[in-house]
């Protein structure tokens, strides 16, 4: 019976599945999800597909690497329901996201190029006395720095060090964010033995700047921590070169995948008429 189906231009689920390394259940699931048009049925209730279904499957599988499974599903569902403009809108959104990711990568690369010169410029520079107002007291006391017995509000944390307030202000973030990063292991400030304040040396400042840029790039804290660990182990930013190269490669692969997906979708649209 299978030979007769194929000879008459009809295909079984196994015929669609075989060419793509899928299970027949996956093909049925794709139909139920609206990725494939509804199949015709034989008098005995068996699904039968056509070249149109094969084209839909090729289009969907080509869209997934560039747009992701969820968006690819939405694109195919919109096309099969006659809402082609909605499908184009979804494709446009994916291209916008890819462009944003490229710009983020460029921003991270630019920020990393600035890190070492900034660290060199800040090396040995003492923080301004007025900036100590942003310093924090020891966690156990909760007292204002200027009100702590024997504490000099203008006291410096040491050559090349800075307090949490000035560092947070320089990065444009809140001190609470730096404390959160400390709990996640992204920064490791020492405590001043006399005041208990957090003191960030030049390596801590470098790590904080790096974490800030990667967070802006959409990286999760648990993904940033291993990169910063590599930077600390190597004593510099060289380990990130491989990560940035990989990021470049992934964006390029995604762009090419979008082209492939567009070609298959266009072929499917032509077949739909």
PDB file of N, CA, C and O in Angstrom, residues 137-138 141-153 193-197:
ATOM      1  N   UNK A 137      29.566  50.763  55.722  1.00  0.00           N
ATOM      2  CA  UNK A 137      30.108  50.300  56.998  1.00  0.00           C
ATOM      3  C   UNK A 137      30.176  48.788  57.005  1.00  0.00           C
ATOM      4  O   UNK A 137      29.658  48.124  56.134  1.00  0.00           O
ATOM      5  N   UNK A 138      30.813  48.262  58.059  1.00  0.00           N
ATOM      6  CA  UNK A 138      30.841  46.814  58.227  1.00  0.00           C
ATOM      7  C   UNK A 138      29.423  46.313  58.382  1.00  0.00           C
ATOM      8  O   UNK A 138      28.561  46.963  58.958  1.00  0.00           O
ATOM      9  N   UNK A 141      27.822  46.354  61.945  1.00  0.00           N
ATOM     10  CA  UNK A 141      27.528  47.562  62.696  1.00  0.00           C
ATOM     11  C   UNK A 141      26.345  48.312  62.124  1.00  0.00           C
ATOM     12  O   UNK A 141      25.523  48.840  62.861  1.00  0.00           O
ATOM     13  N   UNK A 142      26.273  48.402  60.761  1.00  0.00           N
ATOM     14  CA  UNK A 142      25.198  49.137  60.121  1.00  0.00           C
ATOM     15  C   UNK A 142      25.304  50.627  60.347  1.00  0.00           C
ATOM     16  O   UNK A 142      24.387  51.371  60.034  1.00  0.00           O
ATOM     17  N   UNK A 143      26.400  51.108  60.897  1.00  0.00           N
ATOM     18  CA  UNK A 143      26.541  52.523  61.212  1.00  0.00           C
ATOM     19  C   UNK A 143      26.989  53.314  60.009  1.00  0.00           C
ATOM     20  O   UNK A 143      27.550  52.784  59.069  1.00  0.00           O
ATOM     21  N   UNK A 144      26.708  54.617  60.058  1.00  0.00           N
ATOM     22  CA  UNK A 144      27.188  55.508  59.010  1.00  0.00           C
ATOM     23  C   UNK A 144      28.696  55.615  59.117  1.00  0.00           C
ATOM     24  O   UNK A 144      29.243  55.717  60.217  1.00  0.00           O
ATOM     25  N   UNK A 145      29.432  55.619  57.989  1.00  0.00           N
ATOM     26  CA  UNK A 145      30.887  55.654  58.040  1.00  0.00           C
ATOM     27  C   UNK A 145      31.417  56.813  58.859  1.00  0.00           C
ATOM     28  O   UNK A 145      32.357  56.675  59.624  1.00  0.00           O
ATOM     29  N   UNK A 146      30.828  57.984  58.689  1.00  0.00           N
ATOM     30  CA  UNK A 146      31.345  59.155  59.395  1.00  0.00           C
ATOM     31  C   UNK A 146      31.039  59.111  60.884  1.00  0.00           C
ATOM     32  O   UNK A 146      31.677  59.799  61.677  1.00  0.00           O
ATOM     33  N   UNK A 147      30.034  58.291  61.253  1.00  0.00           N
ATOM     34  CA  UNK A 147      29.645  58.243  62.662  1.00  0.00           C
ATOM     35  C   UNK A 147      30.358  57.150  63.428  1.00  0.00           C
ATOM     36  O   UNK A 147      30.204  57.045  64.640  1.00  0.00           O
ATOM     37  N   UNK A 148      31.125  56.293  62.742  1.00  0.00           N
ATOM     38  CA  UNK A 148      31.804  55.207  63.429  1.00  0.00           C
ATOM     39  C   UNK A 148      32.929  55.758  64.292  1.00  0.00           C
ATOM     40  O   UNK A 148      33.706  56.608  63.844  1.00  0.00           O
ATOM     41  N   UNK A 149      33.038  55.311  65.530  1.00  0.00           N
ATOM     42  CA  UNK A 149      34.092  55.807  66.419  1.00  0.00           C
ATOM     43  C   UNK A 149      35.471  55.587  65.809  1.00  0.00           C
ATOM     44  O   UNK A 149      35.806  54.482  65.385  1.00  0.00           O
ATOM     45  N   UNK A 150      36.241  56.650  65.764  1.00  0.00           N
ATOM     46  CA  UNK A 150      37.615  56.549  65.294  1.00  0.00           C
ATOM     47  C   UNK A 150      37.745  56.472  63.790  1.00  0.00           C
ATOM     48  O   UNK A 150      38.847  56.334  63.278  1.00  0.00           O
ATOM     49  N   UNK A 151      36.616  56.521  63.060  1.00  0.00           N
ATOM     50  CA  UNK A 151      36.684  56.419  61.606  1.00  0.00           C
ATOM     51  C   UNK A 151      36.841  57.793  60.993  1.00  0.00           C
ATOM     52  O   UNK A 151      36.143  58.728  61.352  1.00  0.00           O
ATOM     53  N   UNK A 152      37.778  57.916  60.093  1.00  0.00           N
ATOM     54  CA  UNK A 152      38.003  59.168  59.385  1.00  0.00           C
ATOM     55  C   UNK A 152      37.238  59.104  58.065  1.00  0.00           C
ATOM     56  O   UNK A 152      37.537  58.275  57.211  1.00  0.00           O
ATOM     57  N   UNK A 153      36.213  59.958  57.855  1.00  0.00           N
ATOM     58  CA  UNK A 153      35.433  59.894  56.627  1.00  0.00           C
ATOM     59  C   UNK A 153      36.271  60.070  55.382  1.00  0.00           C
ATOM     60  O   UNK A 153      35.869  59.641  54.295  1.00  0.00           O
ATOM     61  N   UNK A 193      40.510  46.275  57.492  1.00  0.00           N
ATOM     62  CA  UNK A 193      40.565  45.723  58.855  1.00  0.00           C
ATOM     63  C   UNK A 193      40.111  46.708  59.930  1.00  0.00           C
ATOM     64  O   UNK A 193      39.674  46.282  61.001  1.00  0.00           O
ATOM     65  N   UNK A 194      40.204  48.003  59.664  1.00  0.00           N
ATOM     66  CA  UNK A 194      39.832  48.988  60.685  1.00  0.00           C
ATOM     67  C   UNK A 194      38.356  49.363  60.620  1.00  0.00           C
ATOM     68  O   UNK A 194      37.710  49.509  61.648  1.00  0.00           O
ATOM     69  N   UNK A 195      37.834  49.534  59.407  1.00  0.00           N
ATOM     70  CA  UNK A 195      36.456  50.007  59.264  1.00  0.00           C
ATOM     71  C   UNK A 195      35.475  48.915  58.873  1.00  0.00           C
ATOM     72  O   UNK A 195      34.273  49.048  59.103  1.00  0.00           O
ATOM     73  N   UNK A 196      35.976  47.838  58.257  1.00  0.00           N
ATOM     74  CA  UNK A 196      35.089  46.792  57.779  1.00  0.00           C
ATOM     75  C   UNK A 196      34.476  47.090  56.426  1.00  0.00           C
ATOM     76  O   UNK A 196      33.669  46.308  55.916  1.00  0.00           O
ATOM     77  N   UNK A 197      34.838  48.245  55.812  1.00  0.00           N
ATOM     78  CA  UNK A 197      34.298  48.577  54.500  1.00  0.00           C
ATOM     79  C   UNK A 197      34.834  47.616  53.439  1.00  0.00           C
ATOM     80  O   UNK A 197      35.948  47.124  53.525  1.00  0.00           O
TER      81      UNK A 197
END
